[in-house]
Amino acid sequence: QIIIEPDSKFSIRKAGDSEVLIGSFYGYVTGIKLLEDSKVNCNVIGRAYQGRGFSCGFAEIEELNGMCIFSKNDIDILIAKWQCATSVGDNGDASCIGKASFEDGNGEFAGINGYASISTPLIKQLIEKKSSLPSIWKVNISLPDKLK
């Protein structure tokens, strides 16, 4: 899990019938031994629009793209990129469901390769909430021999 801090920064700009979502969130990792207590900083861009949602109805859809930097310190850094779209999450609520890939690593994370399926809060949920929210990443990481 990435526990997203409540004071993340986002802006919404109207673009015709859509909205452009821009911002960043940060937090920390729990539950993944290799990344435990890493700080996370993610930049996000996407759009929100009225579209075909779940249950055969119309709903607001968010399509998001982002890059996250996981860091334990100034040397041990891991970069991931991700994308997601509004769907039904694990708990039945609307979430942004998608995939992430780990792109680059330094220090302890040098040579790491992997991917994750993600379920993350929608940007508008993050804007409205005043408490921490989790982003769930189900991670599959390959470690180089030197880290095993």
Coordinates of N, CA and C in Angstrom, one line a residue:
Q1 N 0.8 -1.2 0.0 CA 0.0 0.0 0.0 C 0.9 1.2 0.0
I2 N 0.4 2.2 -0.7 CA 0.9 3.6 -0.6 C -0.1 4.4 0.2
I3 N 0.3 4.8 1.4 CA -0.6 5.7 2.2 C -0.4 7.1 1.7
I4 N -1.5 7.6 1.0 CA -1.4 9.0 0.4 C -1.8 10.0 1.5
E5 N -0.9 11.0 1.7 CA -1.1 12.0 2.6 C -2.3 12.9 2.2
P6 N -3.1 13.5 3.1 CA -4.3 14.2 2.7 C -4.0 15.6 2.1
D7 N -2.8 16.1 2.3 CA -2.5 17.5 1.8 C -1.8 17.5 0.4
S8 N -2.2 16.5 -0.4 CA -1.7 16.4 -1.8 C -2.2 17.6 -2.6
K9 N -1.5 18.0 -3.6 CA -1.9 19.2 -4.4 C -2.4 18.8 -5.8
F10 N -3.6 19.3 -6.1 CA -4.2 19.1 -7.4 C -4.9 20.3 -7.9
S11 N -4.9 20.5 -9.3 CA -5.7 21.5 -9.9 C -6.6 20.9 -11.0
I12 N -7.7 21.5 -11.2 CA -8.7 21.1 -12.2 C -8.9 22.2 -13.2
R13 N -8.7 22.0 -14.5 CA -9.0 23.0 -15.5 C -10.1 22.5 -16.4
K14 N -11.1 23.3 -16.7 CA -12.1 23.0 -17.6 C -11.6 23.0 -19.0
A15 N -11.9 22.0 -19.8 CA -11.5 21.9 -21.2 C -12.6 21.4 -22.1
G16 N -13.5 22.3 -22.5 CA -14.7 21.9 -23.2 C -15.6 21.1 -22.2
D17 N -16.0 19.9 -22.6 CA -16.9 19.1 -21.8 C -16.0 18.2 -20.8
S18 N -14.7 18.3 -20.9 CA -13.8 17.5 -20.0 C -13.2 18.4 -19.0
E19 N -12.5 17.8 -18.1 CA -11.6 18.6 -17.2 C -10.2 17.9 -17.2
V20 N -9.2 18.8 -17.2 CA -7.8 18.3 -17.1 C -7.4 18.3 -15.6
L21 N -6.9 17.2 -15.2 CA -6.5 17.0 -13.8 C -5.0 17.0 -13.7
I22 N -4.4 17.9 -12.9 CA -2.9 18.0 -12.8 C -2.6 18.1 -11.3
G23 N -1.5 17.4 -10.9 CA -1.1 17.6 -9.6 C -0.1 16.5 -9.1
S24 N 0.1 16.5 -7.8 CA 1.0 15.5 -7.2 C 0.5 15.0 -5.9
F25 N 0.9 13.8 -5.5 CA 0.6 13.3 -4.2 C 1.8 12.7 -3.6
Y26 N 1.9 12.6 -2.3 CA 3.0 11.9 -1.7 C 2.5 11.1 -0.5
G27 N 3.4 10.2 -0.1 CA 3.0 9.3 1.0 C 4.2 8.4 1.4
Y28 N 3.8 7.2 1.9 CA 4.8 6.3 2.2 C 4.3 4.9 2.0
V29 N 5.2 3.9 1.9 CA 4.9 2.5 1.5 C 4.8 1.7 2.8
T30 N 3.7 0.8 2.9 CA 3.6 -0.2 3.9 C 3.3 -1.6 3.2
G31 N 3.8 -2.7 3.8 CA 3.4 -4.0 3.4 C 4.2 -4.6 2.3
I32 N 5.2 -3.9 1.8 CA 6.1 -4.5 0.8 C 7.5 -4.5 1.4
K33 N 8.1 -5.6 1.8 CA 9.3 -5.7 2.6 C 10.4 -4.8 1.9
L34 N 10.7 -5.0 0.7 CA 11.8 -4.3 0.0 C 11.6 -2.7 0.0
L35 N 10.3 -2.3 -0.1 CA 10.0 -0.9 -0.2 C 9.5 -0.3 1.1
E36 N 9.4 -1.1 2.2 CA 8.8 -0.7 3.5 C 9.4 0.6 3.9
D37 N 8.6 1.6 4.3 CA 8.9 2.9 4.8 C 9.6 3.8 3.8
S38 N 9.5 3.4 2.5 CA 10.0 4.3 1.4 C 9.0 5.5 1.3
K39 N 9.5 6.7 1.0 CA 8.7 7.8 0.7 C 8.3 7.7 -0.7
V40 N 7.2 8.2 -1.1 CA 6.7 8.2 -2.5 C 6.2 9.6 -2.8
N41 N 6.6 10.0 -4.0 CA 6.2 11.3 -4.6 C 5.7 11.0 -6.0
C42 N 4.5 11.3 -6.3 CA 3.9 11.0 -7.6 C 3.4 12.2 -8.3
N43 N 3.7 12.4 -9.6 CA 3.1 13.4 -10.4 C 2.0 12.8 -11.3
V44 N 0.9 13.5 -11.4 CA -0.3 13.0 -12.1 C -0.8 14.0 -13.1
I45 N -1.2 13.4 -14.3 CA -1.9 14.2 -15.2 C -3.0 13.3 -15.8
G46 N -4.2 13.9 -16.1 CA -5.2 13.1 -16.7 C -6.4 13.9 -17.0
R47 N -7.5 13.3 -17.3 CA -8.7 14.0 -17.6 C -9.9 13.3 -17.0
A48 N -11.0 14.1 -16.8 CA -12.3 13.6 -16.3 C -13.3 14.0 -17.3
Y49 N -14.2 13.1 -17.6 CA -15.3 13.3 -18.6 C -16.5 12.4 -18.3
Q50 N -17.6 12.8 -18.8 CA -18.8 11.9 -18.7 C -18.7 10.8 -19.7
G51 N -18.9 9.6 -19.2 CA -18.8 8.5 -20.1 C -19.6 7.3 -19.6
R52 N -19.5 6.2 -20.4 CA -20.2 5.0 -20.0 C -19.4 4.4 -18.8
G53 N -20.1 4.3 -17.7 CA -19.5 3.8 -16.5 C -19.9 2.4 -16.2
F54 N -19.7 1.9 -15.0 CA -20.1 0.6 -14.7 C -21.6 0.5 -14.4
S55 N -22.2 -0.6 -14.3 CA -23.7 -0.8 -14.1 C -24.5 -0.2 -15.3
C56 N -23.9 -0.2 -16.5 CA -24.6 0.3 -17.7 C -25.1 1.7 -17.6
G57 N -24.6 2.5 -16.7 CA -25.0 3.9 -16.6 C -23.9 4.8 -17.0
F58 N -24.3 6.1 -17.0 CA -23.3 7.1 -17.3 C -22.6 7.6 -16.0
A59 N -21.4 7.8 -16.0 CA -20.7 8.3 -14.8 C -19.5 9.1 -15.2
E60 N -18.9 9.8 -14.3 CA -17.7 10.6 -14.6 C -16.5 9.6 -14.6
I61 N -15.8 9.6 -15.6 CA -14.6 8.7 -15.8 C -13.3 9.6 -15.6
E62 N -12.4 9.1 -14.9 CA -11.1 9.7 -14.8 C -10.1 8.7 -15.5
E63 N -9.3 9.3 -16.4 CA -8.2 8.5 -17.0 C -6.9 9.2 -16.5
L64 N -6.1 8.5 -15.8 CA -4.9 9.2 -15.2 C -3.6 8.5 -15.6
N65 N -2.5 9.3 -15.7 CA -1.2 8.8 -16.0 C -0.3 9.4 -14.9
G66 N 0.7 8.7 -14.5 CA 1.6 9.3 -13.5 C 3.0 8.6 -13.5
M67 N 3.9 9.3 -12.8 CA 5.2 8.8 -12.5 C 5.4 8.9 -11.0
C68 N 6.0 7.9 -10.4 CA 6.3 7.9 -8.9 C 7.7 7.7 -8.7
I69 N 8.2 8.4 -7.7 CA 9.6 8.2 -7.2 C 9.5 7.6 -5.8
F70 N 10.0 6.4 -5.6 CA 10.1 5.8 -4.3 C 11.5 6.0 -3.8
S71 N 11.7 6.5 -2.6 CA 13.0 6.7 -2.1 C 13.1 6.4 -0.6
K72 N 14.2 5.7 -0.3 CA 14.5 5.5 1.2 C 15.4 6.5 1.7
N73 N 16.2 7.1 0.8 CA 17.2 8.2 1.1 C 17.6 8.8 -0.3
D74 N 18.6 9.6 -0.3 CA 19.1 10.2 -1.6 C 19.7 9.3 -2.6
I75 N 20.1 8.1 -2.1 CA 20.8 7.1 -3.0 C 19.8 6.0 -3.5
D76 N 19.0 5.4 -2.6 CA 18.1 4.3 -3.0 C 16.8 4.8 -3.5
I77 N 16.7 4.9 -4.9 CA 15.6 5.5 -5.5 C 15.1 4.5 -6.6
L78 N 13.7 4.4 -6.7 CA 13.1 3.6 -7.7 C 12.0 4.4 -8.4
I79 N 12.0 4.4 -9.7 CA 11.0 5.2 -10.5 C 10.0 4.2 -11.2
A80 N 8.7 4.5 -11.0 CA 7.6 3.7 -11.7 C 6.7 4.7 -12.5
K81 N 6.2 4.2 -13.6 CA 5.2 4.9 -14.3 C 3.9 4.1 -14.3
W82 N 2.8 4.7 -14.3 CA 1.5 4.0 -14.2 C 0.4 4.7 -15.0
Q83 N -0.7 4.0 -15.2 CA -1.9 4.6 -15.9 C -3.1 3.8 -15.3
C84 N -4.2 4.5 -15.3 CA -5.4 3.8 -14.8 C -6.6 4.6 -15.3
A85 N -7.8 3.9 -15.1 CA -9.1 4.5 -15.5 C -10.1 4.1 -14.5
T86 N -11.2 4.9 -14.3 CA -12.2 4.6 -13.4 C -12.9 3.3 -13.6
S87 N -13.0 2.5 -12.6 CA -13.6 1.2 -12.6 C -14.1 0.9 -11.2
V88 N -14.6 -0.3 -11.0 CA -15.0 -0.7 -9.6 C -13.8 -1.3 -8.9
G89 N -13.5 -0.8 -7.8 CA -12.3 -1.2 -7.0 C -12.6 -2.5 -6.2
D90 N -11.6 -2.9 -5.4 CA -11.7 -4.1 -4.6 C -12.8 -4.0 -3.6
N91 N -13.1 -2.9 -3.1 CA -14.1 -2.7 -2.1 C -15.5 -2.3 -2.6
G92 N -15.6 -2.3 -4.0 CA -16.9 -2.0 -4.6 C -17.1 -0.6 -4.9
D93 N -16.2 0.3 -4.5 CA -16.3 1.7 -4.8 C -15.6 2.0 -6.1
A94 N -15.9 3.2 -6.6 CA -15.2 3.6 -7.8 C -13.7 3.9 -7.4
S95 N -12.8 3.4 -8.2 CA -11.4 3.6 -8.0 C -10.7 3.7 -9.4
C96 N -9.5 4.1 -9.5 CA -8.7 4.1 -10.7 C -8.0 2.8 -10.8
I97 N -8.3 2.0 -11.7 CA -7.7 0.6 -11.8 C -6.8 0.6 -13.0
G98 N -5.6 0.1 -12.8 CA -4.6 0.1 -14.0 C -3.4 -0.7 -13.6
K99 N -2.3 -0.3 -14.3 CA -1.0 -1.0 -14.2 C 0.1 0.0 -14.0
A100 N 1.2 -0.5 -13.4 CA 2.4 0.3 -13.2 C 3.6 -0.6 -13.6
S101 N 4.6 0.1 -14.1 CA 5.9 -0.7 -14.4 C 7.0 0.1 -13.7
F102 N 8.0 -0.7 -13.2 CA 9.1 -0.1 -12.6 C 10.2 0.1 -13.6
E103 N 10.6 1.4 -13.8 CA 11.4 1.8 -15.0 C 12.9 1.9 -14.7
D104 N 13.3 2.3 -13.5 CA 14.7 2.6 -13.2 C 14.9 2.5 -11.7
G105 N 16.1 2.1 -11.3 CA 16.4 2.1 -9.9 C 17.9 2.5 -9.7
N106 N 18.2 3.0 -8.5 CA 19.5 3.4 -8.2 C 19.8 2.9 -6.8
G107 N 21.1 2.7 -6.4 CA 21.5 2.3 -5.1 C 20.9 0.9 -4.9
E108 N 20.2 0.7 -3.7 CA 19.7 -0.6 -3.4 C 18.7 -1.2 -4.4
F109 N 18.1 -0.3 -5.2 CA 17.1 -0.6 -6.2 C 17.7 -0.8 -7.6
A110 N 19.0 -0.7 -7.8 CA 19.6 -0.8 -9.1 C 19.3 -2.2 -9.7
G111 N 18.8 -2.2 -10.9 CA 18.6 -3.5 -11.6 C 17.2 -4.1 -11.3
I112 N 16.4 -3.5 -10.5 CA 15.1 -4.0 -10.2 C 14.2 -3.9 -11.5
N113 N 13.4 -5.0 -11.7 CA 12.5 -5.0 -12.8 C 11.2 -5.5 -12.3
G114 N 10.1 -4.9 -12.8 CA 8.8 -5.5 -12.3 C 7.6 -4.6 -12.7
Y115 N 6.5 -5.0 -12.3 CA 5.2 -4.4 -12.6 C 4.3 -4.5 -11.4
A116 N 3.2 -3.8 -11.5 CA 2.1 -3.9 -10.5 C 0.8 -3.7 -11.1
S117 N -0.2 -4.3 -10.5 CA -1.6 -3.9 -10.8 C -2.0 -2.9 -9.7
I118 N -2.7 -1.9 -10.0 CA -2.9 -0.8 -9.1 C -4.4 -0.5 -8.9
S119 N -4.8 -0.1 -7.8 CA -6.1 0.4 -7.5 C -5.9 1.6 -6.6
T120 N -6.1 2.8 -7.2 CA -5.8 4.0 -6.5 C -7.0 4.9 -6.4
P121 N -7.1 5.8 -5.4 CA -8.2 6.7 -5.3 C -8.3 7.6 -6.6
L122 N -9.5 8.0 -6.9 CA -9.7 9.0 -8.0 C -9.2 10.4 -7.5
I123 N -8.7 11.2 -8.4 CA -8.2 12.6 -8.0 C -9.3 13.4 -7.2
K124 N -10.5 13.3 -7.7 CA -11.6 14.1 -7.0 C -11.9 13.5 -5.6
Q125 N -11.6 12.2 -5.4 CA -11.7 11.6 -4.1 C -10.6 12.2 -3.2
L126 N -9.4 12.3 -3.7 CA -8.3 12.9 -3.0 C -8.5 14.3 -2.6
I127 N -9.1 15.1 -3.5 CA -9.4 16.5 -3.3 C -10.4 16.7 -2.2
E128 N -11.5 15.8 -2.2 CA -12.6 15.9 -1.2 C -12.2 15.4 0.2
K129 N -11.4 14.4 0.3 CA -11.1 13.8 1.6 C -10.1 14.6 2.3
K130 N -10.2 14.6 3.6 CA -9.3 15.3 4.5 C -8.5 14.3 5.3
S131 N -8.5 13.0 4.9 CA -7.7 12.0 5.7 C -6.9 11.2 4.7
S132 N -5.9 10.5 5.2 CA -5.1 9.7 4.3 C -5.9 8.6 3.6
L133 N -5.5 8.3 2.4 CA -6.2 7.2 1.6 C -5.1 6.3 1.1
P134 N -5.4 5.0 1.0 CA -4.4 4.1 0.4 C -4.5 3.9 -1.1
S135 N -3.4 3.7 -1.7 CA -3.3 3.3 -3.1 C -2.8 1.9 -3.0
I136 N -3.5 0.9 -3.6 CA -3.0 -0.5 -3.5 C -2.3 -0.9 -4.7
W137 N -1.0 -1.4 -4.5 CA -0.2 -1.9 -5.6 C 0.1 -3.3 -5.3
K138 N -0.4 -4.2 -6.2 CA 0.0 -5.7 -6.1 C 1.2 -5.9 -7.0
V139 N 2.4 -6.0 -6.3 CA 3.7 -5.9 -7.0 C 4.3 -7.2 -7.3
N140 N 4.9 -7.3 -8.5 CA 5.7 -8.5 -8.9 C 7.1 -7.9 -9.3
I141 N 8.1 -8.1 -8.4 CA 9.4 -7.5 -8.7 C 10.4 -8.6 -8.9
S142 N 11.3 -8.4 -9.9 CA 12.4 -9.3 -10.1 C 13.6 -8.6 -9.6
L143 N 14.4 -9.3 -8.7 CA 15.6 -8.7 -8.1 C 16.8 -9.3 -8.8
P144 N 17.8 -8.5 -9.1 CA 19.1 -9.0 -9.6 C 19.7 -9.9 -8.5
D145 N 20.6 -10.8 -8.9 CA 21.2 -11.8 -8.0 C 21.8 -11.1 -6.8
K146 N 22.4 -9.9 -6.9 CA 23.1 -9.2 -5.8 C 22.1 -8.8 -4.7
L147 N 20.8 -8.7 -5.0 CA 19.9 -8.3 -4.0 C 19.1 -9.5 -3.4
K148 N 19.2 -10.6 -3.9 CA 18.4 -11.8 -3.4 C 18.9 -12.3 -2.1

